[in-house]
Amino acid sequence: MVSLWGTRDSKRDNAVDEDGQRHAEGSHNAHERRSQDADERTRLLPSSRNDGYLDPDDPAVTPYNLWSVRAVRYFAILLLVVTSLWWVLLLVSIFVSPPGMHSRGSGFFDVSYTTLTLGNLLVAILFFSIPSKALEVTSMLTAVLLLVDMIMIVSIPQLRLEEGWVGIASVVWATAIAGYSVMTDRIVAWGKSEEEERLTGRRETRRSLREWCGVFAYTIIMVVIIIVTVLLTATLVLRARDASLEAPGKRWYVDDGKYQVHVQCIGNATYAEQGFPTVLVEAGEYPYEGTMEPFFDNAYKNGTIARYCYWDRPGLAFSDNAPSPHSAGMSVEALMESLAQAGEEGPWILVSAGIGSIHSRIFSSRNRGYVKALLMIDPLHEDLLWKIGEPTHGFLLWAWGIISPLGLQRLMGALFRGRTREDRVYGRSADQSGKFIKSKLQENLVATSLTKTEITQARNIQDKDTALVVVSSGILYRSNKDWADKQQQLTKITENLIAWDVVKKAPHEVWKTLEGREAIEGRLGQLVEM
């Protein structure tokens, strides 16, 4: 302040200046405090980061930065390639069995487990960078179920024999890959957390829309995989239950020990040793035990026949599946080998039905002098083999076989329809098993090639003096002219026709009617007494 006399009071001025400076600093500090308080105009996210960390959405924030995570992914891709090659090999083995890779079961379970493995690996690779608890839990549950399957296959003798080393390797591989998927998810989750803390300063808990879509997608896929695994396990339990059903006869190794066929002979063995004929039964489209057994049991009890034998063709009832391809002539060779091991030498009266007549005729041509007579019940003519070998039919058999391990019909039958193990092995549900489907697929694949050639050769070398009886279905004879003409042609395969009976109102399985049973038993007794 300037005094009246024009001089300045320096002390007083300095005090005023200091007060003004403190007031200005206080105002500035208050303004900074107000600017730091959040209000409705404050930005939720800073416009820029000056703390040295990256934004969580930056592409550089990824678990792939770690070599261990990259190594796990590359190894998963390698496993996918190996599994794909194994899957292709198993698929080919259904049609043509590579040396040493034949399984005595259907082979469809091997394909199912390998397909499941491919699914697990694809999920692990496609959603590799999106770890989640859902993927870890579902993968772990799948691994536990597959472990149960592996234990059942290895510990139950019949399942172990049917699956062989190929099936065991497939289920062990599937179990190992499911465990690897769990480990992969944990490693990626660890790597993701490490990189987020290193590059962003904190572990990220939120997910982007893309990540949520990925989680939703692979959760649905894994739920489907779990359902498939549960169905495979349930079907395996049914197979284990069915394996406890003992075969009534004996199973013989054939084709250099590759598989076993079931043969049963009933009656006094001395009867055959004295030179009397033994009736050898070849069933039709379905197993003997579920179709023709009641008729022959009754004929035996009535004394019409004193001794008879039957067998299950490869893949039916108690017999194993044969290696692919497998023709009617190959089945006949297996039958001849098993009969020789059983000490059964004939002479024979061959009784066959439907497609079984093809096998009986080939057997007769290859055992000239040992076959006394042929009795064919509504037999299949070789000119109609094209129906068996139709490509569409073969594709449907293959497709049905691929999904047969899920056991949808078999499980429904066991749970709600009271189907027993007898029904599933040789009864009304036998056609739902993988073994049965595989045998029909094998028939289809060679019906118009190998089998057609074999039956043509058999017709040319058939002993013309062999006694012949044909019993035909009246229903098919009158409703299908082509079938009727072929039945008539079959009465001329030898020059010793004893009788040709057309049973009225009888279906293809003629023995299902009383008139049919009487006609067959009467003609059978006539042949035995000749």
CSV table of N, CA and C in Angstrom, one decimal, residues 17 37 162 321 354 363 383 419 442 509-510 516:
chain,number,residue,atom,x,y,z
A,17,ASP,N,0.2,-10.4,-0.2
A,17,ASP,CA,0.6,-11.2,-1.3
A,17,ASP,C,0.6,-12.7,-0.9
A,37,ASP,N,-14.0,-35.9,-8.5
A,37,ASP,CA,-15.2,-36.5,-8.1
A,37,ASP,C,-16.1,-36.9,-9.3
A,162,GLU,N,-15.0,-110.0,-28.6
A,162,GLU,CA,-15.7,-109.4,-29.7
A,162,GLU,C,-15.0,-108.1,-30.2
A,321,ASN,N,-18.9,-112.4,-36.0
A,321,ASN,CA,-18.8,-111.9,-37.3
A,321,ASN,C,-17.5,-112.4,-38.0
A,354,GLY,N,-35.5,-119.8,-47.2
A,354,GLY,CA,-35.2,-118.5,-47.7
A,354,GLY,C,-33.8,-118.5,-48.3
A,363,PHE,N,-23.3,-126.1,-50.2
A,363,PHE,CA,-22.8,-127.2,-49.4
A,363,PHE,C,-23.0,-128.5,-50.1
A,383,ASP,N,-31.3,-115.8,-59.2
A,383,ASP,CA,-31.7,-114.7,-60.1
A,383,ASP,C,-32.2,-113.5,-59.3
A,419,ARG,N,-38.2,-106.6,-23.4
A,419,ARG,CA,-37.4,-107.5,-24.2
A,419,ARG,C,-36.3,-108.1,-23.3
A,442,GLN,N,-22.6,-107.6,-45.1
A,442,GLN,CA,-21.7,-108.4,-45.8
A,442,GLN,C,-22.4,-109.2,-46.9
A,509,GLU,N,-42.3,-117.7,-44.1
A,509,GLU,CA,-41.9,-118.7,-43.1
A,509,GLU,C,-43.0,-119.7,-43.0
A,510,VAL,N,-43.0,-120.7,-43.9
A,510,VAL,CA,-44.1,-121.6,-44.1
A,510,VAL,C,-44.5,-122.3,-42.8
A,516,GLY,N,-48.6,-125.6,-43.0
A,516,GLY,CA,-47.1,-125.6,-43.4
A,516,GLY,C,-46.3,-126.6,-42.6
